[in-house]
Tab-separated table of N, CA, C and O in Angstrom:
chain	number	residue	atom	x	y	z
A	192	UNK	N	0.883	-1.182	0.041
A	192	UNK	CA	0.018	-0.037	-0.017
A	192	UNK	C	0.939	1.269	0.081
A	192	UNK	O	1.895	1.195	0.678
A	193	UNK	N	0.441	2.205	-0.664
A	193	UNK	CA	1.264	3.623	-0.851
A	193	UNK	C	1.047	4.399	0.099
A	193	UNK	O	-0.249	4.547	0.720
A	194	UNK	N	1.982	5.309	0.524
A	194	UNK	CA	1.772	6.411	1.472
A	194	UNK	C	1.322	7.692	0.957
A	194	UNK	O	1.966	7.909	-0.165
A	195	UNK	N	0.519	8.298	1.472
A	195	UNK	CA	-0.003	9.706	0.759
A	195	UNK	C	-0.021	10.888	2.076
A	195	UNK	O	-0.494	10.490	3.092
A	196	UNK	N	0.834	11.741	1.677
A	196	UNK	CA	0.976	12.952	2.629
A	196	UNK	C	-0.361	13.728	2.782
A	196	UNK	O	-1.038	13.808	1.720
A	197	UNK	N	-0.477	14.354	3.731
A	197	UNK	CA	-1.566	15.293	3.949
A	197	UNK	C	-1.484	16.509	3.080
A	197	UNK	O	-0.241	16.882	2.805
A	198	UNK	N	-2.285	16.697	2.270
A	198	UNK	CA	-2.201	17.895	1.236
A	198	UNK	C	-2.100	19.321	1.768
A	198	UNK	O	-2.688	19.611	2.864
A	199	UNK	N	-1.175	20.022	1.315
A	199	UNK	CA	-0.904	21.366	1.901
A	199	UNK	C	-2.124	22.219	2.112
A	199	UNK	O	-2.296	22.940	2.993
A	200	UNK	N	-3.020	22.001	1.137
A	200	UNK	CA	-4.285	22.737	1.054
A	200	UNK	C	-5.093	22.514	2.477
A	200	UNK	O	-5.679	23.211	3.072
A	201	UNK	N	-5.182	21.231	2.801
A	201	UNK	CA	-5.739	20.805	4.064
A	201	UNK	C	-5.036	21.327	5.152
A	201	UNK	O	-5.796	21.809	6.174
A	202	UNK	N	-3.697	21.434	5.437
A	202	UNK	CA	-3.070	22.118	6.349
A	202	UNK	C	-3.450	23.640	6.445
A	202	UNK	O	-3.547	24.101	7.578
A	203	UNK	N	-3.787	24.248	5.284
A	203	UNK	CA	-4.090	25.649	5.549
A	203	UNK	C	-5.403	25.826	5.883
A	203	UNK	O	-5.640	26.912	6.344
A	204	UNK	N	-6.452	24.793	6.146
A	204	UNK	CA	-7.601	24.853	6.549
A	204	UNK	C	-7.766	25.021	8.154
A	204	UNK	O	-8.765	25.586	8.500
A	205	UNK	N	-6.828	24.482	8.730
A	205	UNK	CA	-6.765	24.582	10.322
A	205	UNK	C	-7.183	25.801	10.850
A	205	UNK	O	-6.687	27.003	10.561
A	206	UNK	N	-8.109	25.901	11.647
A	206	UNK	CA	-8.714	26.944	12.397
A	206	UNK	C	-9.571	27.965	11.415
A	206	UNK	O	-10.017	29.046	12.107
A	207	UNK	N	-9.679	27.680	10.290
A	207	UNK	CA	-10.537	28.653	9.593
A	207	UNK	C	-11.929	27.974	9.285
A	207	UNK	O	-12.289	26.876	9.448
A	208	UNK	N	-12.938	28.931	8.992
A	208	UNK	CA	-14.198	28.723	8.840
A	208	UNK	C	-14.195	28.278	7.214
A	208	UNK	O	-13.925	29.127	6.410
A	209	UNK	N	-14.695	27.019	6.982
A	209	UNK	CA	-14.546	26.499	5.485
A	209	UNK	C	-15.987	26.415	5.077
A	209	UNK	O	-16.873	25.663	5.593
A	210	UNK	N	-16.431	27.066	4.081
A	210	UNK	CA	-17.847	27.040	3.500
A	210	UNK	C	-18.091	25.534	2.866
A	210	UNK	O	-17.279	24.982	2.322
A	211	UNK	N	-19.117	24.851	3.167
A	211	UNK	CA	-19.531	23.780	2.576
A	211	UNK	C	-20.802	23.819	1.775
A	211	UNK	O	-21.348	25.083	1.465
A	212	UNK	N	-21.591	22.686	1.456
A	212	UNK	CA	-22.663	22.803	0.539
A	212	UNK	C	-23.833	23.652	1.191
A	212	UNK	O	-23.792	23.627	2.484
A	213	UNK	N	-24.525	24.477	0.604
A	213	UNK	CA	-25.564	25.196	1.099
A	213	UNK	C	-25.046	26.434	2.041
A	213	UNK	O	-24.063	26.809	1.878
A	214	UNK	N	-25.738	26.629	3.084
A	214	UNK	CA	-25.381	27.734	3.876
A	214	UNK	C	-24.536	27.392	5.066
A	214	UNK	O	-24.176	27.996	5.957
A	215	UNK	N	-24.402	25.940	5.178
A	215	UNK	CA	-23.621	25.313	6.341
A	215	UNK	C	-22.231	25.816	6.280
A	215	UNK	O	-21.642	25.956	5.382
A	216	UNK	N	-21.682	25.894	7.609
A	216	UNK	CA	-20.274	26.142	7.662
A	216	UNK	C	-19.686	25.021	8.850
A	216	UNK	O	-20.368	24.666	9.735
A	217	UNK	N	-18.523	24.794	8.739
A	217	UNK	CA	-17.782	23.939	9.649
A	217	UNK	C	-16.364	24.624	9.884
A	217	UNK	O	-15.685	25.167	9.101
A	218	UNK	N	-15.942	24.334	11.167
A	218	UNK	CA	-14.671	24.999	11.562
A	218	UNK	C	-13.671	23.622	11.442
A	218	UNK	O	-13.952	22.436	12.060
A	219	UNK	N	-12.735	23.614	10.725
A	219	UNK	CA	-11.749	22.476	10.578
A	219	UNK	C	-10.778	22.716	11.463
A	219	UNK	O	-10.051	23.795	11.352
A	220	UNK	N	-10.577	21.817	12.478
A	220	UNK	CA	-9.578	22.184	13.497
A	220	UNK	C	-8.445	21.114	13.278
A	220	UNK	O	-8.426	20.265	12.428
A	221	UNK	N	-7.414	21.320	14.244
A	221	UNK	CA	-6.381	20.165	14.219
A	221	UNK	C	-6.734	18.766	14.325
A	221	UNK	O	-5.860	18.065	13.824
A	222	UNK	N	-7.790	18.555	15.228
A	222	UNK	CA	-8.171	17.272	15.290
A	222	UNK	C	-8.667	16.543	14.037
A	222	UNK	O	-8.254	15.553	13.562
A	223	UNK	N	-9.406	17.310	13.148
A	223	UNK	CA	-9.730	16.860	12.076
A	223	UNK	C	-8.624	16.618	10.913
A	223	UNK	O	-8.618	15.513	10.260
A	224	UNK	N	-7.768	17.379	11.019
A	224	UNK	CA	-6.493	17.365	10.245
A	224	UNK	C	-5.471	16.106	10.620
A	224	UNK	O	-5.124	15.473	9.720
A	225	UNK	N	-5.622	15.798	11.827
A	225	UNK	CA	-4.834	14.752	12.513
A	225	UNK	C	-5.619	13.388	11.943
A	225	UNK	O	-5.024	12.400	11.637
A	226	UNK	N	-6.796	13.461	12.005
A	226	UNK	CA	-7.582	12.077	11.191
A	226	UNK	C	-7.266	12.102	9.899
A	226	UNK	O	-6.988	10.971	9.327
A	227	UNK	N	-7.368	13.117	9.262
A	227	UNK	CA	-7.082	13.029	7.701
A	227	UNK	C	-5.565	12.492	7.464
A	227	UNK	O	-5.416	11.707	6.642
A	228	UNK	N	-4.585	13.068	8.276
A	228	UNK	CA	-3.418	12.528	8.195
A	228	UNK	C	-3.237	11.055	8.422
A	228	UNK	O	-2.426	10.219	7.780
A	229	UNK	N	-3.945	10.550	9.570
A	229	UNK	CA	-3.746	9.274	9.975
A	229	UNK	C	-4.504	8.266	9.018
A	229	UNK	O	-3.780	7.135	8.745
A	230	UNK	N	-5.365	8.669	8.182
A	230	UNK	CA	-6.051	7.879	7.226
A	230	UNK	C	-5.693	8.091	5.753
A	230	UNK	O	-6.044	7.504	4.840
A	231	UNK	N	-4.566	8.855	5.638
A	231	UNK	CA	-4.184	9.444	4.303
A	231	UNK	C	-3.590	8.326	3.398
A	231	UNK	O	-3.742	8.348	2.119
A	232	UNK	N	-3.198	7.083	4.008
A	232	UNK	CA	-2.552	6.180	3.166
A	232	UNK	C	-3.710	5.319	2.447
A	232	UNK	O	-3.527	4.898	1.258
A	233	UNK	N	-4.883	5.318	3.103
A	233	UNK	CA	-6.004	4.682	2.532
A	233	UNK	C	-7.191	5.526	1.887
A	233	UNK	O	-7.945	5.026	1.013
A	234	UNK	N	-7.252	6.788	2.407
A	234	UNK	CA	-8.322	7.468	1.841
A	234	UNK	C	-7.868	8.981	1.498
A	234	UNK	O	-7.027	9.483	2.291
A	235	UNK	N	-8.497	9.486	0.524
A	235	UNK	CA	-8.272	10.959	-0.074
A	235	UNK	C	-9.543	11.614	0.337
A	235	UNK	O	-10.502	11.529	-0.133
A	236	UNK	N	-9.312	12.617	1.330
A	236	UNK	CA	-10.575	13.445	1.737
A	236	UNK	C	-10.831	14.361	0.657
A	236	UNK	O	-10.022	15.159	0.228
A	237	UNK	N	-12.153	14.314	0.304
A	237	UNK	CA	-12.582	15.119	-0.743
A	237	UNK	C	-13.830	16.165	-0.239
A	237	UNK	O	-14.137	17.093	-1.100
A	238	UNK	N	-14.183	16.193	1.005
A	238	UNK	CA	-15.229	17.125	1.337
A	238	UNK	C	-15.696	16.640	2.930
A	238	UNK	O	-15.408	15.667	3.304
A	239	UNK	N	-16.411	17.723	3.260
A	239	UNK	CA	-17.003	17.534	4.533
A	239	UNK	C	-18.500	17.237	4.363
A	239	UNK	O	-19.248	17.968	3.518
A	240	UNK	N	-19.305	16.290	4.871
A	240	UNK	CA	-20.585	15.994	4.585
A	240	UNK	C	-21.607	16.418	5.663
A	240	UNK	O	-22.618	16.749	5.492
A	241	UNK	N	-21.072	16.209	7.021
A	241	UNK	CA	-21.853	16.659	8.071
A	241	UNK	C	-21.359	16.330	9.527
A	241	UNK	O	-20.168	15.669	9.515
A	242	UNK	N	-21.845	16.651	10.579
A	242	UNK	CA	-21.378	16.400	11.888
A	242	UNK	C	-22.586	16.273	12.734
A	242	UNK	O	-23.620	17.033	12.470
A	243	UNK	N	-22.553	15.481	13.755
A	243	UNK	CA	-23.703	15.490	14.652
A	243	UNK	C	-22.956	15.573	16.103
A	243	UNK	O	-22.016	16.299	16.287
A	244	UNK	N	-23.839	15.188	17.137
A	244	UNK	CA	-23.210	15.335	18.578
A	244	UNK	C	-21.941	14.674	18.782
A	244	UNK	O	-21.031	15.469	19.663
A	245	UNK	N	-21.386	13.593	18.364
A	245	UNK	CA	-20.095	13.077	18.618
A	245	UNK	C	-19.252	12.634	17.441
A	245	UNK	O	-18.168	12.498	17.567
A	246	UNK	N	-19.820	12.634	16.206
A	246	UNK	CA	-19.063	12.147	15.148
A	246	UNK	C	-19.118	13.264	13.900
A	246	UNK	O	-19.868	14.170	13.713
A	247	UNK	N	-18.067	13.088	12.966
A	247	UNK	CA	-18.065	13.951	11.777
A	247	UNK	C	-18.060	12.925	10.630
A	247	UNK	O	-17.495	11.948	10.690
A	248	UNK	N	-18.561	13.344	9.533
A	248	UNK	CA	-18.708	12.375	8.194
A	248	UNK	C	-17.986	13.324	7.185
A	248	UNK	O	-18.466	14.460	6.874
A	249	UNK	N	-17.045	12.622	6.673
A	249	UNK	CA	-16.411	13.229	5.411
A	249	UNK	C	-16.847	12.393	4.053
A	249	UNK	O	-16.950	11.203	4.183
A	250	UNK	N	-16.643	13.197	3.085
A	250	UNK	CA	-16.605	12.497	1.720
A	250	UNK	C	-15.127	12.180	1.624
A	250	UNK	O	-14.340	12.958	1.475
A	251	UNK	N	-14.900	10.790	1.157
A	251	UNK	CA	-13.593	10.321	0.979
A	251	UNK	C	-13.243	9.301	-0.194
A	251	UNK	O	-14.402	8.849	-0.340
A	252	UNK	N	-12.378	9.476	-0.902
A	252	UNK	CA	-11.978	8.428	-2.100
A	252	UNK	C	-11.227	7.372	-1.294
A	252	UNK	O	-10.117	7.596	-0.964
A	253	UNK	N	-11.684	5.978	-1.243
A	253	UNK	CA	-10.905	4.897	-0.889
A	253	UNK	C	-9.968	4.738	-2.015
A	253	UNK	O	-10.413	4.299	-3.169
A	254	UNK	N	-8.709	4.815	-1.687
A	254	UNK	CA	-7.694	4.708	-2.784
A	254	UNK	C	-7.502	3.405	-3.615
A	254	UNK	O	-7.629	3.485	-4.798
A	255	UNK	N	-7.414	2.489	-2.929
A	255	UNK	CA	-7.189	1.067	-3.243
A	255	UNK	C	-8.351	0.674	-4.262
A	255	UNK	O	-7.985	0.117	-5.382
A	256	UNK	N	-9.594	1.002	-4.028
A	256	UNK	CA	-10.712	0.683	-4.708
A	256	UNK	C	-11.331	1.679	-5.599
A	256	UNK	O	-12.170	1.539	-6.472
A	257	UNK	N	-10.633	2.956	-5.418
A	257	UNK	CA	-11.161	4.139	-6.275
A	257	UNK	C	-12.578	4.217	-6.253
A	257	UNK	O	-13.135	4.277	-7.318
A	258	UNK	N	-13.161	4.390	-5.095
A	258	UNK	CA	-14.677	4.487	-4.978
A	258	UNK	C	-14.809	5.657	-3.901
A	258	UNK	O	-14.186	5.675	-2.923
A	259	UNK	N	-15.794	6.335	-3.907
A	259	UNK	CA	-16.271	7.403	-3.120
A	259	UNK	C	-16.945	6.648	-1.990
A	259	UNK	O	-17.788	5.941	-2.043
A	260	UNK	N	-16.666	7.112	-0.674
A	260	UNK	CA	-17.427	6.659	0.454
A	260	UNK	C	-17.550	7.800	1.599
A	260	UNK	O	-17.079	8.764	1.253
A	261	UNK	N	-18.622	7.465	2.269
A	261	UNK	CA	-18.849	8.287	3.466
A	261	UNK	C	-18.018	7.701	4.629
A	261	UNK	O	-18.185	6.653	5.039
A	262	UNK	N	-17.040	8.509	5.237
A	262	UNK	CA	-16.144	8.109	6.290
A	262	UNK	C	-16.543	8.857	7.567
A	262	UNK	O	-16.629	9.947	7.657
A	263	UNK	N	-17.232	8.057	8.411
A	263	UNK	CA	-17.701	8.630	9.655
A	263	UNK	C	-16.694	8.366	10.863
A	263	UNK	O	-16.061	7.203	10.956
A	264	UNK	N	-16.292	9.468	11.460
A	264	UNK	CA	-15.227	9.522	12.397
A	264	UNK	C	-15.709	9.745	13.787
A	264	UNK	O	-16.253	10.802	14.001
A	265	UNK	N	-15.232	9.118	14.914
A	265	UNK	CA	-15.350	9.471	16.198
A	265	UNK	C	-13.908	10.146	16.484
A	265	UNK	O	-12.908	9.535	16.585
A	266	UNK	N	-13.966	11.446	16.800
A	266	UNK	CA	-12.722	12.144	17.110
A	266	UNK	C	-11.990	11.831	18.242
A	266	UNK	O	-12.708	11.201	19.245
A	267	UNK	N	-10.582	12.053	18.455
A	267	UNK	CA	-9.964	11.606	19.383
A	267	UNK	C	-10.341	12.034	20.815
A	267	UNK	O	-10.381	11.344	21.816
A	268	UNK	N	-10.916	13.189	20.723
A	268	UNK	CA	-11.748	13.793	21.985
A	268	UNK	C	-12.582	12.909	22.865
A	268	UNK	O	-12.747	12.969	23.929
A	269	UNK	N	-13.142	11.994	21.750
A	269	UNK	CA	-14.223	11.095	22.566
A	269	UNK	C	-13.707	9.678	22.636
A	269	UNK	O	-14.305	8.786	23.246
A	270	UNK	N	-12.407	9.359	22.186
A	270	UNK	CA	-11.996	8.053	22.185
A	270	UNK	C	-11.521	7.517	23.699
A	270	UNK	O	-11.210	6.311	23.939
A	271	UNK	N	-11.463	8.526	24.668
A	271	UNK	CA	-11.267	8.197	25.944
A	271	UNK	C	-12.491	7.888	26.899
A	271	UNK	O	-12.393	7.577	28.005
A	272	UNK	N	-13.627	8.224	26.212
A	272	UNK	CA	-14.828	7.957	26.810
A	272	UNK	C	-15.346	6.438	26.553
A	272	UNK	O	-15.767	6.368	25.233
A	273	UNK	N	-15.389	5.609	27.397
A	273	UNK	CA	-15.545	4.486	26.998
A	273	UNK	C	-17.204	4.008	26.564
A	273	UNK	O	-17.347	3.295	25.706
A	274	UNK	N	-18.103	5.055	26.970
A	274	UNK	CA	-19.433	4.889	26.686
A	274	UNK	C	-19.466	5.320	25.202
A	274	UNK	O	-20.344	4.752	24.416
A	275	UNK	N	-18.862	6.475	24.844
A	275	UNK	CA	-18.758	6.863	23.521
A	275	UNK	C	-18.167	5.904	22.437
A	275	UNK	O	-18.809	5.634	21.355
A	276	UNK	N	-17.236	5.272	22.940
A	276	UNK	CA	-16.570	4.289	22.098
A	276	UNK	C	-17.447	3.065	21.742
A	276	UNK	O	-17.567	2.747	20.719
A	277	UNK	N	-17.952	2.500	22.784
A	277	UNK	CA	-18.969	1.390	22.675
A	277	UNK	C	-20.209	1.759	21.909
A	277	UNK	O	-20.733	1.052	21.035
A	278	UNK	N	-20.755	2.941	22.005
A	278	UNK	CA	-21.938	3.437	21.303
A	278	UNK	C	-21.578	3.461	19.871
A	278	UNK	O	-22.264	3.060	19.092
A	279	UNK	N	-20.353	4.010	19.503
A	279	UNK	CA	-20.001	4.077	18.168
A	279	UNK	C	-19.722	2.805	17.467
A	279	UNK	O	-20.169	2.450	16.379
A	280	UNK	N	-19.026	1.867	18.147
A	280	UNK	CA	-18.895	0.476	17.760
A	280	UNK	C	-20.265	-0.282	17.559
A	280	UNK	O	-20.392	-0.997	16.640
A	281	UNK	N	-21.075	-0.119	18.477
A	281	UNK	CA	-22.344	-0.705	18.319
A	281	UNK	C	-23.310	-0.278	17.002
A	281	UNK	O	-23.703	-0.952	16.450
A	282	UNK	N	-22.945	1.202	16.923
A	282	UNK	CA	-23.669	1.686	15.781
A	282	UNK	C	-23.259	1.050	14.559
A	282	UNK	O	-24.061	0.660	13.692
A	283	UNK	N	-21.887	0.933	14.340
A	283	UNK	CA	-21.468	0.257	13.178
A	283	UNK	C	-21.888	-1.137	12.980
A	283	UNK	O	-22.173	-1.503	11.926
A	284	UNK	N	-21.567	-1.819	14.120
A	284	UNK	CA	-21.824	-3.307	14.062
A	284	UNK	C	-23.340	-3.672	13.849
A	284	UNK	O	-23.716	-4.531	12.870
A	285	UNK	N	-24.481	-2.947	14.434
A	285	UNK	CA	-25.726	-3.058	14.022
A	285	UNK	C	-25.865	-2.624	12.581
A	285	UNK	O	-26.682	-3.406	11.986
A	286	UNK	N	-25.594	-1.553	12.115
A	286	UNK	CA	-25.872	-1.076	10.812
A	286	UNK	C	-25.304	-2.147	9.730
A	286	UNK	O	-25.839	-2.455	8.858
A	287	UNK	N	-23.985	-2.800	10.092
A	287	UNK	CA	-23.395	-3.650	9.163
A	287	UNK	C	-24.234	-5.037	9.012
A	287	UNK	O	-24.150	-5.594	8.016
A	288	UNK	N	-24.811	-5.372	10.201
A	288	UNK	CA	-25.481	-6.540	10.272
A	288	UNK	C	-26.926	-6.479	9.528
A	288	UNK	O	-27.606	-7.444	9.293
A	289	UNK	N	-27.425	-5.198	9.020
A	289	UNK	CA	-28.625	-5.164	8.546
A	289	UNK	C	-28.432	-5.179	6.991
A	289	UNK	O	-27.483	-4.651	6.323
A	290	UNK	N	-29.384	-5.746	6.330
A	290	UNK	CA	-29.391	-5.826	4.927
A	290	UNK	C	-30.655	-5.346	4.192
A	290	UNK	O	-31.710	-6.069	4.337
A	291	UNK	N	-30.903	-4.188	3.856
A	291	UNK	CA	-32.019	-3.555	3.612
A	291	UNK	C	-31.863	-2.405	2.397
A	291	UNK	O	-30.912	-1.767	2.735
A	292	UNK	N	-32.683	-2.261	1.315
A	292	UNK	CA	-32.586	-1.377	0.385
A	292	UNK	C	-32.364	-0.045	0.943
A	292	UNK	O	-31.928	1.202	0.396
A	293	UNK	N	-33.299	0.405	2.040
A	293	UNK	CA	-33.172	1.690	2.671
A	293	UNK	C	-32.183	2.024	3.848
A	293	UNK	O	-32.183	2.978	4.417
A	294	UNK	N	-31.321	0.924	3.827
A	294	UNK	CA	-30.147	1.110	4.901
A	294	UNK	C	-28.912	1.242	4.293
A	294	UNK	O	-28.489	0.218	3.560
A	295	UNK	N	-28.160	2.171	4.570
A	295	UNK	CA	-26.768	2.274	3.864
A	295	UNK	C	-25.824	1.325	4.367
A	295	UNK	O	-25.686	1.039	5.424
A	296	UNK	N	-25.187	0.457	3.367
A	296	UNK	CA	-24.317	-0.469	4.042
A	296	UNK	C	-22.873	0.057	4.340
A	296	UNK	O	-22.368	0.847	3.922
A	297	UNK	N	-22.398	-0.676	5.541
A	297	UNK	CA	-20.953	-0.451	6.223
A	297	UNK	C	-19.971	-1.159	5.310
A	297	UNK	O	-20.351	-2.272	5.058
A	298	UNK	N	-19.004	-0.531	4.803
A	298	UNK	CA	-17.867	-1.317	4.154
A	298	UNK	C	-16.802	-1.759	5.111
A	298	UNK	O	-16.431	-2.764	4.976
A	299	UNK	N	-16.318	-0.798	6.137
A	299	UNK	CA	-15.195	-1.251	6.786
A	299	UNK	C	-15.047	-0.338	8.193
A	299	UNK	O	-15.669	0.724	8.153
A	300	UNK	N	-14.688	-0.997	9.074
A	300	UNK	CA	-14.668	-0.175	10.549
A	300	UNK	C	-13.060	-0.256	10.936
A	300	UNK	O	-12.399	-1.252	10.428
A	301	UNK	N	-12.457	0.567	11.434
A	301	UNK	CA	-11.190	0.709	11.762
A	301	UNK	C	-10.899	1.716	12.928
A	301	UNK	O	-11.789	2.488	13.316
A	302	UNK	N	-9.677	1.762	13.412
A	302	UNK	CA	-9.159	2.579	14.340
A	302	UNK	C	-7.780	2.968	14.180
A	302	UNK	O	-6.902	2.143	13.644
A	303	UNK	N	-7.350	4.065	14.473
A	303	UNK	CA	-5.864	4.398	14.764
A	303	UNK	C	-5.728	4.927	16.018
A	303	UNK	O	-6.569	4.921	16.869
A	304	UNK	N	-4.543	5.320	16.442
A	304	UNK	CA	-4.146	5.976	17.505
A	304	UNK	C	-5.086	7.182	17.838
A	304	UNK	O	-5.150	7.691	18.953
A	305	UNK	N	-5.735	7.892	16.823
A	305	UNK	CA	-6.192	9.099	16.918
A	305	UNK	C	-7.791	9.146	16.909
A	305	UNK	O	-8.377	9.981	17.290
A	306	UNK	N	-8.328	7.881	16.427
A	306	UNK	CA	-9.816	7.968	16.305
A	306	UNK	C	-10.272	6.577	15.859
A	306	UNK	O	-9.544	5.611	15.557
A	307	UNK	N	-11.479	6.416	15.973
A	307	UNK	CA	-12.456	5.329	15.503
A	307	UNK	C	-13.141	5.810	14.286
A	307	UNK	O	-13.549	6.992	14.253
A	308	UNK	N	-13.325	4.871	13.289
A	308	UNK	CA	-14.048	5.400	12.096
A	308	UNK	C	-14.713	4.112	11.454
A	308	UNK	O	-14.284	2.957	11.659
A	309	UNK	N	-15.509	4.423	10.506
A	309	UNK	CA	-16.071	3.361	9.512
A	309	UNK	C	-16.463	4.062	8.286
A	309	UNK	O	-16.807	5.295	8.316
A	310	UNK	N	-16.552	3.301	7.210
A	310	UNK	CA	-16.883	3.792	5.926
A	310	UNK	C	-18.216	3.120	5.548
A	310	UNK	O	-18.547	1.862	5.893
A	311	UNK	N	-18.997	4.023	4.894
A	311	UNK	CA	-20.199	3.439	4.378
A	311	UNK	C	-20.454	3.732	2.837
A	311	UNK	O	-19.673	4.598	2.406
A	312	UNK	N	-21.206	3.247	2.193
A	312	UNK	CA	-21.628	3.639	1.002
A	312	UNK	C	-22.041	5.062	0.696
A	312	UNK	O	-22.659	5.516	1.431
A	313	UNK	N	-21.450	5.889	-0.231
A	313	UNK	CA	-21.789	7.156	-0.377
A	313	UNK	C	-22.851	7.250	-1.238
A	313	UNK	O	-22.981	6.671	-2.395
A	314	UNK	N	-23.908	8.080	-0.736
A	314	UNK	CA	-25.156	7.983	-1.660
A	314	UNK	C	-25.410	9.614	-1.891
A	314	UNK	O	-25.595	10.408	-1.021
A	315	UNK	N	-25.317	9.920	-3.235
A	315	UNK	CA	-25.323	11.342	-3.497
A	315	UNK	C	-26.960	11.748	-3.211
A	315	UNK	O	-27.873	11.060	-3.564
A	316	UNK	N	-27.084	12.990	-2.938
A	316	UNK	CA	-28.452	13.363	-2.662
A	316	UNK	C	-28.545	14.661	-1.567
A	316	UNK	O	-27.316	14.961	-1.168
A	317	UNK	N	-29.720	14.933	-1.144
A	317	UNK	CA	-29.816	15.880	-0.220
A	317	UNK	C	-30.091	15.200	1.235
A	317	UNK	O	-30.450	14.009	1.350
A	318	UNK	N	-29.535	15.927	2.243
A	318	UNK	CA	-29.725	15.253	3.629
A	318	UNK	C	-31.064	15.342	3.960
A	318	UNK	O	-31.928	16.049	3.598
A	319	UNK	N	-31.453	14.509	5.141
A	319	UNK	CA	-32.644	14.661	5.739
A	319	UNK	C	-32.986	16.110	6.128
A	319	UNK	O	-34.219	16.627	6.040
A	320	UNK	N	-32.067	16.728	6.699
A	320	UNK	CA	-32.273	18.118	7.204
A	320	UNK	C	-32.756	19.036	6.117
A	320	UNK	O	-33.743	19.851	6.094
A	321	UNK	N	-31.997	18.937	4.831
A	321	UNK	CA	-32.481	19.655	3.764
A	321	UNK	C	-33.892	19.261	3.317
A	321	UNK	O	-34.775	20.296	2.883
A	322	UNK	N	-34.270	18.203	3.413
A	322	UNK	CA	-35.872	17.614	2.933
A	322	UNK	C	-36.704	18.239	3.809
A	322	UNK	O	-37.874	18.460	3.391
A	323	UNK	N	-36.434	18.185	5.101
A	323	UNK	CA	-37.441	18.684	6.009
A	323	UNK	C	-37.440	20.201	6.074
A	323	UNK	O	-38.424	20.953	6.451
């Protein structure tokens, strides 16, 4: 497997407000950049899709298979919380065990010293928030 360094453009995003789709804004911080760097050998980050109470979802390209995926990350600040880690693992495990046309399939689960993450099929379209 080949190594890919963090793009200089990504490093320049640290601490800035980065416009995303629609009117939403997200702050890309050093933790986000650390996750990108930790996963750079396998994924090329192409955008920010959203964030919730404990996790962040990026649009990424899985390098080896050359496919777009939604990459959901539990940031490092939550990896010391056993309840958060268990909830994140359980979410991925349960979703991966389901097979239904209306449920997004999970591709892969993993961890680095900096975060827990899993990838799922990327489906183009609007978010539920946009539809409501």
